[in-house]
């Protein structure tokens, strides 16, 4: 059976401790929770029991921490789950907090994708926006719905090109680099060509 090998006070939060099982960090607990359940080094305990202890005593605190984390900027559900995991909360507690946040309307991946795409779409193309949203854990259907609402891709590409070419000579080498830059920003071939055409260079091969 798994064994508690250490219970150490947390440096950044003196009211919490880190519980290690079989030599590895397993979860964080409030000190009063650890005392209440008489947890001590050397105890043999099922991991499911530790999960129950944390869920019972810490779900409200986890929800408060998640809410505070959300005040700085919108987050995806994955962001919140990852944040709580780093704070030492077990999956069941993260599940509780995420579901409550969705229930209260504070966690909405579709709205997150829409707002992110609308902002990023001023300087980035759809491919890069989709890639960044996937990295943030957004679902494919939410990403595609947000991208379908984008407009002004040609204007965004032209703005990105203008910024890139600022101070540069209009040589074939620089224009070729500019084309690759637009592609790296998530714009497709046709959009990049159209932007270069605005400079009178659309017929060049890149």
mmCIF file of N, CA, C and O in Angstrom, residues 85-178:
data_model
loop_
_atom_site.group_PDB
_atom_site.id
_atom_site.type_symbol
_atom_site.label_atom_id
_atom_site.label_comp_id
_atom_site.label_asym_id
_atom_site.label_seq_id
_atom_site.Cartn_x
_atom_site.Cartn_y
_atom_site.Cartn_z
ATOM 1 N N UNK A 85 -3.558 22.092 -10.599
ATOM 2 C CA UNK A 85 -2.640 20.955 -10.448
ATOM 3 C C UNK A 85 -1.302 21.431 -9.901
ATOM 4 O O UNK A 85 -0.705 20.798 -9.021
ATOM 5 N N UNK A 86 -0.813 22.588 -10.429
ATOM 6 C CA UNK A 86 0.453 23.126 -9.948
ATOM 7 C C UNK A 86 0.355 23.565 -8.489
ATOM 8 O O UNK A 86 1.355 23.584 -7.774
ATOM 9 N N UNK A 87 -0.862 23.917 -8.065
ATOM 10 C CA UNK A 87 -1.077 24.316 -6.675
ATOM 11 C C UNK A 87 -1.190 23.102 -5.761
ATOM 12 O O UNK A 87 -1.281 23.244 -4.538
ATOM 13 N N UNK A 88 -1.197 21.917 -6.360
ATOM 14 C CA UNK A 88 -1.216 20.698 -5.555
ATOM 15 C C UNK A 88 -2.574 20.071 -5.367
ATOM 16 O O UNK A 88 -2.719 19.146 -4.562
ATOM 17 N N UNK A 89 -3.584 20.537 -6.096
ATOM 18 C CA UNK A 89 -4.915 19.959 -5.959
ATOM 19 C C UNK A 89 -5.055 18.715 -6.836
ATOM 20 O O UNK A 89 -4.563 18.683 -7.977
ATOM 21 N N UNK A 90 -5.723 17.708 -6.321
ATOM 22 C CA UNK A 90 -5.911 16.468 -7.069
ATOM 23 C C UNK A 90 -6.990 16.681 -8.130
ATOM 24 O O UNK A 90 -7.736 17.670 -8.121
ATOM 25 N N UNK A 91 -7.106 15.734 -9.044
ATOM 26 C CA UNK A 91 -7.995 15.870 -10.188
ATOM 27 C C UNK A 91 -9.452 16.088 -9.789
ATOM 28 O O UNK A 91 -10.170 16.884 -10.402
ATOM 29 N N UNK A 92 -9.897 15.387 -8.755
ATOM 30 C CA UNK A 92 -11.291 15.511 -8.336
ATOM 31 C C UNK A 92 -11.614 16.932 -7.884
ATOM 32 O O UNK A 92 -12.712 17.450 -8.129
ATOM 33 N N UNK A 93 -10.660 17.595 -7.221
ATOM 34 C CA UNK A 93 -10.864 18.969 -6.768
ATOM 35 C C UNK A 93 -10.858 19.922 -7.955
ATOM 36 O O UNK A 93 -11.673 20.847 -8.036
ATOM 37 N N UNK A 94 -9.938 19.697 -8.894
ATOM 38 C CA UNK A 94 -9.889 20.526 -10.101
ATOM 39 C C UNK A 94 -11.178 20.373 -10.900
ATOM 40 O O UNK A 94 -11.704 21.354 -11.456
ATOM 41 N N UNK A 95 -11.701 19.152 -10.959
ATOM 42 C CA UNK A 95 -12.979 18.905 -11.646
ATOM 43 C C UNK A 95 -14.090 19.725 -11.010
ATOM 44 O O UNK A 95 -14.896 20.352 -11.712
ATOM 45 N N UNK A 96 -14.148 19.695 -9.694
ATOM 46 C CA UNK A 96 -15.191 20.430 -8.974
ATOM 47 C C UNK A 96 -15.108 21.929 -9.284
ATOM 48 O O UNK A 96 -16.116 22.568 -9.605
ATOM 49 N N UNK A 97 -13.900 22.496 -9.171
ATOM 50 C CA UNK A 97 -13.722 23.934 -9.392
ATOM 51 C C UNK A 97 -14.060 24.324 -10.824
ATOM 52 O O UNK A 97 -14.739 25.326 -11.064
ATOM 53 N N UNK A 98 -13.594 23.523 -11.794
ATOM 54 C CA UNK A 98 -13.850 23.832 -13.208
ATOM 55 C C UNK A 98 -15.342 23.785 -13.518
ATOM 56 O O UNK A 98 -15.881 24.661 -14.212
ATOM 57 N N UNK A 99 -16.029 22.790 -13.000
ATOM 58 C CA UNK A 99 -17.463 22.671 -13.265
ATOM 59 C C UNK A 99 -18.246 23.814 -12.626
ATOM 60 O O UNK A 99 -19.209 24.327 -13.210
ATOM 61 N N UNK A 100 -17.833 24.220 -11.436
ATOM 62 C CA UNK A 100 -18.507 25.339 -10.768
ATOM 63 C C UNK A 100 -18.286 26.638 -11.540
ATOM 64 O O UNK A 100 -19.207 27.452 -11.701
ATOM 65 N N UNK A 101 -17.078 26.843 -12.032
ATOM 66 C CA UNK A 101 -16.775 28.056 -12.797
ATOM 67 C C UNK A 101 -17.586 28.103 -14.088
ATOM 68 O O UNK A 101 -18.059 29.169 -14.505
ATOM 69 N N UNK A 102 -17.750 26.941 -14.720
ATOM 70 C CA UNK A 102 -18.579 26.893 -15.931
ATOM 71 C C UNK A 102 -20.038 27.156 -15.592
ATOM 72 O O UNK A 102 -20.745 27.857 -16.322
ATOM 73 N N UNK A 103 -20.480 26.596 -14.477
ATOM 74 C CA UNK A 103 -21.861 26.780 -14.032
ATOM 75 C C UNK A 103 -22.152 28.254 -13.751
ATOM 76 O O UNK A 103 -23.237 28.757 -14.064
ATOM 77 N N UNK A 104 -21.179 28.968 -13.174
ATOM 78 C CA UNK A 104 -21.355 30.376 -12.844
ATOM 79 C C UNK A 104 -21.117 31.294 -14.045
ATOM 80 O O UNK A 104 -21.346 32.503 -13.953
ATOM 81 N N UNK A 105 -20.639 30.715 -15.158
ATOM 82 C CA UNK A 105 -20.403 31.511 -16.360
ATOM 83 C C UNK A 105 -19.051 32.201 -16.412
ATOM 84 O O UNK A 105 -18.815 33.058 -17.268
ATOM 85 N N UNK A 106 -18.131 31.819 -15.505
ATOM 86 C CA UNK A 106 -16.808 32.427 -15.497
ATOM 87 C C UNK A 106 -15.810 31.687 -16.382
ATOM 88 O O UNK A 106 -14.718 32.200 -16.647
ATOM 89 N N UNK A 107 -16.164 30.492 -16.797
ATOM 90 C CA UNK A 107 -15.267 29.677 -17.611
ATOM 91 C C UNK A 107 -16.030 29.234 -18.855
ATOM 92 O O UNK A 107 -16.976 28.454 -18.768
ATOM 93 N N UNK A 108 -15.638 29.787 -19.997
ATOM 94 C CA UNK A 108 -16.362 29.539 -21.244
ATOM 95 C C UNK A 108 -15.345 29.488 -22.377
ATOM 96 O O UNK A 108 -14.891 30.522 -22.870
ATOM 97 N N UNK A 109 -14.969 28.286 -22.787
ATOM 98 C CA UNK A 109 -13.945 28.129 -23.819
ATOM 99 C C UNK A 109 -14.364 28.757 -25.147
ATOM 100 O O UNK A 109 -13.526 29.302 -25.871
ATOM 101 N N UNK A 110 -15.644 28.701 -25.487
ATOM 102 C CA UNK A 110 -16.094 29.273 -26.758
ATOM 103 C C UNK A 110 -15.918 30.789 -26.756
ATOM 104 O O UNK A 110 -15.451 31.369 -27.743
ATOM 105 N N UNK A 111 -16.282 31.425 -25.654
ATOM 106 C CA UNK A 111 -16.119 32.881 -25.559
ATOM 107 C C UNK A 111 -14.644 33.249 -25.521
ATOM 108 O O UNK A 111 -14.222 34.254 -26.106
ATOM 109 N N UNK A 112 -13.845 32.439 -24.829
ATOM 110 C CA UNK A 112 -12.401 32.670 -24.786
ATOM 111 C C UNK A 112 -11.831 32.655 -26.202
ATOM 112 O O UNK A 112 -11.054 33.542 -26.584
ATOM 113 N N UNK A 113 -12.210 31.648 -26.982
ATOM 114 C CA UNK A 113 -11.708 31.528 -28.354
ATOM 115 C C UNK A 113 -12.135 32.715 -29.208
ATOM 116 O O UNK A 113 -11.353 33.236 -30.009
ATOM 117 N N UNK A 114 -13.380 33.147 -29.048
ATOM 118 C CA UNK A 114 -13.865 34.284 -29.827
ATOM 119 C C UNK A 114 -13.063 35.549 -29.513
ATOM 120 O O UNK A 114 -12.631 36.269 -30.421
ATOM 121 N N UNK A 115 -12.866 35.808 -28.238
ATOM 122 C CA UNK A 115 -12.141 37.016 -27.852
ATOM 123 C C UNK A 115 -10.669 36.938 -28.246
ATOM 124 O O UNK A 115 -10.083 37.928 -28.704
ATOM 125 N N UNK A 116 -10.083 35.769 -28.068
ATOM 126 C CA UNK A 116 -8.670 35.604 -28.432
ATOM 127 C C UNK A 116 -8.480 35.784 -29.935
ATOM 128 O O UNK A 116 -7.577 36.490 -30.381
ATOM 129 N N UNK A 117 -9.348 35.154 -30.727
ATOM 130 C CA UNK A 117 -9.234 35.237 -32.177
ATOM 131 C C UNK A 117 -9.454 36.667 -32.667
ATOM 132 O O UNK A 117 -8.757 37.144 -33.576
ATOM 133 N N UNK A 118 -10.421 37.361 -32.072
ATOM 134 C CA UNK A 118 -10.700 38.737 -32.486
ATOM 135 C C UNK A 118 -9.498 39.639 -32.226
ATOM 136 O O UNK A 118 -9.175 40.515 -33.047
ATOM 137 N N UNK A 119 -8.817 39.423 -31.106
ATOM 138 C CA UNK A 119 -7.645 40.231 -30.779
ATOM 139 C C UNK A 119 -6.426 39.824 -31.612
ATOM 140 O O UNK A 119 -5.767 40.665 -32.226
ATOM 141 N N UNK A 120 -6.143 38.531 -31.644
ATOM 142 C CA UNK A 120 -4.967 38.041 -32.369
ATOM 143 C C UNK A 120 -5.124 38.228 -33.873
ATOM 144 O O UNK A 120 -4.128 38.375 -34.601
ATOM 145 N N UNK A 121 -6.372 38.231 -34.359
ATOM 146 C CA UNK A 121 -6.629 38.355 -35.792
ATOM 147 C C UNK A 121 -6.196 39.669 -36.388
ATOM 148 O O UNK A 121 -6.175 39.825 -37.617
ATOM 149 N N UNK A 122 -5.825 40.633 -35.542
ATOM 150 C CA UNK A 122 -5.350 41.922 -36.045
ATOM 151 C C UNK A 122 -3.920 41.832 -36.576
ATOM 152 O O UNK A 122 -3.494 42.677 -37.363
ATOM 153 N N UNK A 123 -3.193 40.809 -36.124
ATOM 154 C CA UNK A 123 -1.783 40.691 -36.526
ATOM 155 C C UNK A 123 -1.380 39.275 -36.950
ATOM 156 O O UNK A 123 -0.254 39.066 -37.404
ATOM 157 N N UNK A 124 -2.304 38.311 -36.776
ATOM 158 C CA UNK A 124 -1.959 36.920 -37.068
ATOM 159 C C UNK A 124 -2.997 36.292 -37.982
ATOM 160 O O UNK A 124 -4.152 36.711 -38.008
ATOM 161 N N UNK A 125 -2.565 35.259 -38.700
ATOM 162 C CA UNK A 125 -3.460 34.530 -39.578
ATOM 163 C C UNK A 125 -4.161 33.391 -38.860
ATOM 164 O O UNK A 125 -3.765 32.994 -37.749
ATOM 165 N N UNK A 126 -5.183 32.836 -39.472
ATOM 166 C CA UNK A 126 -5.990 31.775 -38.852
ATOM 167 C C UNK A 126 -5.192 30.543 -38.428
ATOM 168 O O UNK A 126 -5.486 29.950 -37.386
ATOM 169 N N UNK A 127 -4.216 30.146 -39.225
ATOM 170 C CA UNK A 127 -3.464 28.929 -38.882
ATOM 171 C C UNK A 127 -2.714 29.093 -37.566
ATOM 172 O O UNK A 127 -2.678 28.186 -36.739
ATOM 173 N N UNK A 128 -2.082 30.249 -37.380
ATOM 174 C CA UNK A 128 -1.329 30.483 -36.142
ATOM 175 C C UNK A 128 -2.281 30.634 -34.955
ATOM 176 O O UNK A 128 -2.008 30.121 -33.861
ATOM 177 N N UNK A 129 -3.407 31.297 -35.162
ATOM 178 C CA UNK A 129 -4.388 31.464 -34.088
ATOM 179 C C UNK A 129 -4.908 30.102 -33.644
ATOM 180 O O UNK A 129 -5.015 29.818 -32.447
ATOM 181 N N UNK A 130 -5.223 29.245 -34.611
ATOM 182 C CA UNK A 130 -5.716 27.905 -34.292
ATOM 183 C C UNK A 130 -4.668 27.120 -33.507
ATOM 184 O O UNK A 130 -4.986 26.436 -32.517
ATOM 185 N N UNK A 131 -3.412 27.221 -33.932
ATOM 186 C CA UNK A 131 -2.328 26.514 -33.250
ATOM 187 C C UNK A 131 -2.194 26.984 -31.801
ATOM 188 O O UNK A 131 -2.068 26.173 -30.867
ATOM 189 N N UNK A 132 -2.250 28.302 -31.595
ATOM 190 C CA UNK A 132 -2.099 28.842 -30.244
ATOM 191 C C UNK A 132 -3.276 28.457 -29.348
ATOM 192 O O UNK A 132 -3.087 28.176 -28.159
ATOM 193 N N UNK A 133 -4.473 28.441 -29.900
ATOM 194 C CA UNK A 133 -5.636 28.049 -29.114
ATOM 195 C C UNK A 133 -5.588 26.566 -28.747
ATOM 196 O O UNK A 133 -5.981 26.178 -27.645
ATOM 197 N N UNK A 134 -5.095 25.741 -29.663
ATOM 198 C CA UNK A 134 -4.954 24.315 -29.355
ATOM 199 C C UNK A 134 -3.967 24.120 -28.208
ATOM 200 O O UNK A 134 -4.175 23.274 -27.330
ATOM 201 N N UNK A 135 -2.887 24.886 -28.230
ATOM 202 C CA UNK A 135 -1.895 24.798 -27.150
ATOM 203 C C UNK A 135 -2.501 25.188 -25.808
ATOM 204 O O UNK A 135 -2.065 24.709 -24.755
ATOM 205 N N UNK A 136 -3.502 26.042 -25.837
ATOM 206 C CA UNK A 136 -4.165 26.470 -24.612
ATOM 207 C C UNK A 136 -5.273 25.513 -24.185
ATOM 208 O O UNK A 136 -5.964 25.766 -23.202
ATOM 209 N N UNK A 137 -5.435 24.443 -24.959
ATOM 210 C CA UNK A 137 -6.384 23.413 -24.563
ATOM 211 C C UNK A 137 -7.800 23.609 -25.055
ATOM 212 O O UNK A 137 -8.710 22.903 -24.614
ATOM 213 N N UNK A 138 -8.016 24.573 -25.966
ATOM 214 C CA UNK A 138 -9.367 24.802 -26.485
ATOM 215 C C UNK A 138 -9.795 23.651 -27.392
ATOM 216 O O UNK A 138 -8.973 23.051 -28.090
ATOM 217 N N UNK A 139 -11.088 23.344 -27.389
ATOM 218 C CA UNK A 139 -11.608 22.277 -28.228
ATOM 219 C C UNK A 139 -11.696 22.727 -29.681
ATOM 220 O O UNK A 139 -11.896 23.905 -29.979
ATOM 221 N N UNK A 140 -11.567 21.767 -30.587
ATOM 222 C CA UNK A 140 -11.539 22.059 -32.018
ATOM 223 C C UNK A 140 -12.796 22.785 -32.472
ATOM 224 O O UNK A 140 -12.727 23.739 -33.268
ATOM 225 N N UNK A 141 -13.964 22.364 -31.972
ATOM 226 C CA UNK A 141 -15.207 23.010 -32.409
ATOM 227 C C UNK A 141 -15.271 24.467 -31.961
ATOM 228 O O UNK A 141 -15.797 25.327 -32.682
ATOM 229 N N UNK A 142 -14.728 24.759 -30.788
ATOM 230 C CA UNK A 142 -14.704 26.141 -30.294
ATOM 231 C C UNK A 142 -13.751 26.989 -31.127
ATOM 232 O O UNK A 142 -14.033 28.164 -31.423
ATOM 233 N N UNK A 143 -12.623 26.393 -31.512
ATOM 234 C CA UNK A 143 -11.642 27.100 -32.333
ATOM 235 C C UNK A 143 -12.232 27.431 -33.697
ATOM 236 O O UNK A 143 -12.144 28.574 -34.178
ATOM 237 N N UNK A 144 -12.845 26.437 -34.335
ATOM 238 C CA UNK A 144 -13.394 26.646 -35.672
ATOM 239 C C UNK A 144 -14.536 27.657 -35.653
ATOM 240 O O UNK A 144 -14.685 28.461 -36.591
ATOM 241 N N UNK A 145 -15.337 27.648 -34.602
ATOM 242 C CA UNK A 145 -16.432 28.612 -34.492
ATOM 243 C C UNK A 145 -15.880 30.032 -34.396
ATOM 244 O O UNK A 145 -16.416 30.968 -35.007
ATOM 245 N N UNK A 146 -14.798 30.189 -33.641
ATOM 246 C CA UNK A 146 -14.186 31.514 -33.493
ATOM 247 C C UNK A 146 -13.556 31.973 -34.800
ATOM 248 O O UNK A 146 -13.698 33.142 -35.193
ATOM 249 N N UNK A 147 -12.884 31.073 -35.493
ATOM 250 C CA UNK A 147 -12.234 31.432 -36.755
ATOM 251 C C UNK A 147 -13.255 31.802 -37.824
ATOM 252 O O UNK A 147 -12.995 32.661 -38.680
ATOM 253 N N UNK A 148 -14.427 31.170 -37.768
ATOM 254 C CA UNK A 148 -15.462 31.454 -38.767
ATOM 255 C C UNK A 148 -15.995 32.884 -38.642
ATOM 256 O O UNK A 148 -16.587 33.417 -39.584
ATOM 257 N N UNK A 149 -15.782 33.496 -37.477
ATOM 258 C CA UNK A 149 -16.257 34.860 -37.259
ATOM 259 C C UNK A 149 -15.198 35.908 -37.584
ATOM 260 O O UNK A 149 -15.470 37.113 -37.520
ATOM 261 N N UNK A 150 -13.988 35.461 -37.939
ATOM 262 C CA UNK A 150 -12.914 36.404 -38.240
ATOM 263 C C UNK A 150 -13.160 37.123 -39.562
ATOM 264 O O UNK A 150 -13.674 36.547 -40.519
ATOM 265 N N UNK A 151 -12.761 38.362 -39.611
ATOM 266 C CA UNK A 151 -12.802 39.127 -40.858
ATOM 267 C C UNK A 151 -11.569 40.026 -40.894
ATOM 268 O O UNK A 151 -10.893 40.213 -39.871
ATOM 269 N N UNK A 152 -11.273 40.572 -42.045
ATOM 270 C CA UNK A 152 -10.132 41.482 -42.136
ATOM 271 C C UNK A 152 -8.788 40.795 -42.200
ATOM 272 O O UNK A 152 -7.768 41.378 -41.820
ATOM 273 N N UNK A 153 -8.775 39.541 -42.685
ATOM 274 C CA UNK A 153 -7.496 38.817 -42.761
ATOM 275 C C UNK A 153 -6.516 39.510 -43.694
ATOM 276 O O UNK A 153 -5.317 39.604 -43.406
ATOM 277 N N UNK A 154 -7.017 40.017 -44.830
ATOM 278 C CA UNK A 154 -6.146 40.699 -45.798
ATOM 279 C C UNK A 154 -5.531 41.949 -45.178
ATOM 280 O O UNK A 154 -4.332 42.226 -45.362
ATOM 281 N N UNK A 155 -6.339 42.692 -44.426
ATOM 282 C CA UNK A 155 -5.843 43.905 -43.775
ATOM 283 C C UNK A 155 -4.792 43.560 -42.718
ATOM 284 O O UNK A 155 -3.796 44.270 -42.563
ATOM 285 N N UNK A 156 -5.024 42.460 -41.985
ATOM 286 C CA UNK A 156 -4.066 42.035 -40.961
ATOM 287 C C UNK A 156 -2.737 41.643 -41.598
ATOM 288 O O UNK A 156 -1.667 41.976 -41.084
ATOM 289 N N UNK A 157 -2.800 40.939 -42.726
ATOM 290 C CA UNK A 157 -1.582 40.536 -43.426
ATOM 291 C C UNK A 157 -0.823 41.755 -43.942
ATOM 292 O O UNK A 157 0.400 41.829 -43.852
ATOM 293 N N UNK A 158 -1.564 42.725 -44.481
ATOM 294 C CA UNK A 158 -0.936 43.942 -44.994
ATOM 295 C C UNK A 158 -0.257 44.716 -43.863
ATOM 296 O O UNK A 158 0.850 45.248 -44.026
ATOM 297 N N UNK A 159 -0.909 44.752 -42.693
ATOM 298 C CA UNK A 159 -0.337 45.451 -41.541
ATOM 299 C C UNK A 159 0.923 44.740 -41.053
ATOM 300 O O UNK A 159 1.924 45.379 -40.715
ATOM 301 N N UNK A 160 0.872 43.397 -41.024
ATOM 302 C CA UNK A 160 2.033 42.620 -40.592
ATOM 303 C C UNK A 160 3.192 42.807 -41.563
ATOM 304 O O UNK A 160 4.354 42.911 -41.160
ATOM 305 N N UNK A 161 2.871 42.864 -42.851
ATOM 306 C CA UNK A 161 3.901 43.057 -43.870
ATOM 307 C C UNK A 161 4.527 44.442 -43.747
ATOM 308 O O UNK A 161 5.753 44.591 -43.825
ATOM 309 N N UNK A 162 3.681 45.455 -43.573
ATOM 310 C CA UNK A 162 4.184 46.823 -43.439
ATOM 311 C C UNK A 162 5.130 46.940 -42.255
ATOM 312 O O UNK A 162 6.189 47.579 -42.341
ATOM 313 N N UNK A 163 4.753 46.313 -41.136
ATOM 314 C CA UNK A 163 5.604 46.353 -39.951
ATOM 315 C C UNK A 163 6.927 45.645 -40.196
ATOM 316 O O UNK A 163 7.990 46.129 -39.796
ATOM 317 N N UNK A 164 6.862 44.499 -40.876
ATOM 318 C CA UNK A 164 8.074 43.726 -41.129
ATOM 319 C C UNK A 164 9.025 44.478 -42.056
ATOM 320 O O UNK A 164 10.250 44.448 -41.874
ATOM 321 N N UNK A 165 8.481 45.138 -43.061
ATOM 322 C CA UNK A 165 9.307 45.797 -44.073
ATOM 323 C C UNK A 165 9.794 47.173 -43.650
ATOM 324 O O UNK A 165 10.564 47.804 -44.370
ATOM 325 N N UNK A 166 9.353 47.643 -42.491
ATOM 326 C CA UNK A 166 9.756 48.976 -42.035
ATOM 327 C C UNK A 166 11.281 49.067 -41.926
ATOM 328 O O UNK A 166 11.920 48.283 -41.226
ATOM 329 N N UNK A 167 11.868 50.022 -42.645
ATOM 330 C CA UNK A 167 13.311 50.218 -42.607
ATOM 331 C C UNK A 167 14.095 49.288 -43.502
ATOM 332 O O UNK A 167 15.328 49.364 -43.551
ATOM 333 N N UNK A 168 13.406 48.405 -44.226
ATOM 334 C CA UNK A 168 14.096 47.461 -45.108
ATOM 335 C C UNK A 168 13.956 47.885 -46.571
ATOM 336 O O UNK A 168 12.949 48.477 -46.962
ATOM 337 N N UNK A 169 14.952 47.559 -47.354
ATOM 338 C CA UNK A 169 14.880 47.834 -48.790
ATOM 339 C C UNK A 169 13.980 46.803 -49.471
ATOM 340 O O UNK A 169 13.882 45.667 -49.031
ATOM 341 N N UNK A 170 13.361 47.223 -50.562
ATOM 342 C CA UNK A 170 12.448 46.326 -51.276
ATOM 343 C C UNK A 170 13.235 45.470 -52.261
ATOM 344 O O UNK A 170 13.018 45.523 -53.474
ATOM 345 N N UNK A 171 14.156 44.672 -51.714
ATOM 346 C CA UNK A 171 14.926 43.760 -52.558
ATOM 347 C C UNK A 171 14.187 42.428 -52.645
ATOM 348 O O UNK A 171 13.321 42.123 -51.815
ATOM 349 N N UNK A 172 14.552 41.634 -53.645
ATOM 350 C CA UNK A 172 13.914 40.335 -53.800
ATOM 351 C C UNK A 172 14.164 39.463 -52.575
ATOM 352 O O UNK A 172 13.270 38.732 -52.131
ATOM 353 N N UNK A 173 15.370 39.550 -52.021
ATOM 354 C CA UNK A 173 15.696 38.751 -50.834
ATOM 355 C C UNK A 173 14.819 39.139 -49.650
ATOM 356 O O UNK A 173 14.277 38.272 -48.950
ATOM 357 N N UNK A 174 14.672 40.448 -49.427
ATOM 358 C CA UNK A 174 13.844 40.902 -48.302
ATOM 359 C C UNK A 174 12.374 40.568 -48.495
ATOM 360 O O UNK A 174 11.665 40.225 -47.545
ATOM 361 N N UNK A 175 11.906 40.659 -49.731
ATOM 362 C CA UNK A 175 10.514 40.336 -50.012
ATOM 363 C C UNK A 175 10.255 38.840 -49.846
ATOM 364 O O UNK A 175 9.186 38.427 -49.410
ATOM 365 N N UNK A 176 11.262 38.033 -50.203
ATOM 366 C CA UNK A 176 11.139 36.595 -50.012
ATOM 367 C C UNK A 176 11.067 36.273 -48.515
ATOM 368 O O UNK A 176 10.267 35.438 -48.083
ATOM 369 N N UNK A 177 11.878 36.977 -47.717
ATOM 370 C CA UNK A 177 11.835 36.795 -46.267
ATOM 371 C C UNK A 177 10.502 37.274 -45.705
ATOM 372 O O UNK A 177 9.955 36.665 -44.776
ATOM 373 N N UNK A 178 9.987 38.352 -46.286
ATOM 374 C CA UNK A 178 8.703 38.890 -45.834
ATOM 375 C C UNK A 178 7.584 37.883 -46.094
ATOM 376 O O UNK A 178 6.686 37.703 -45.267
#
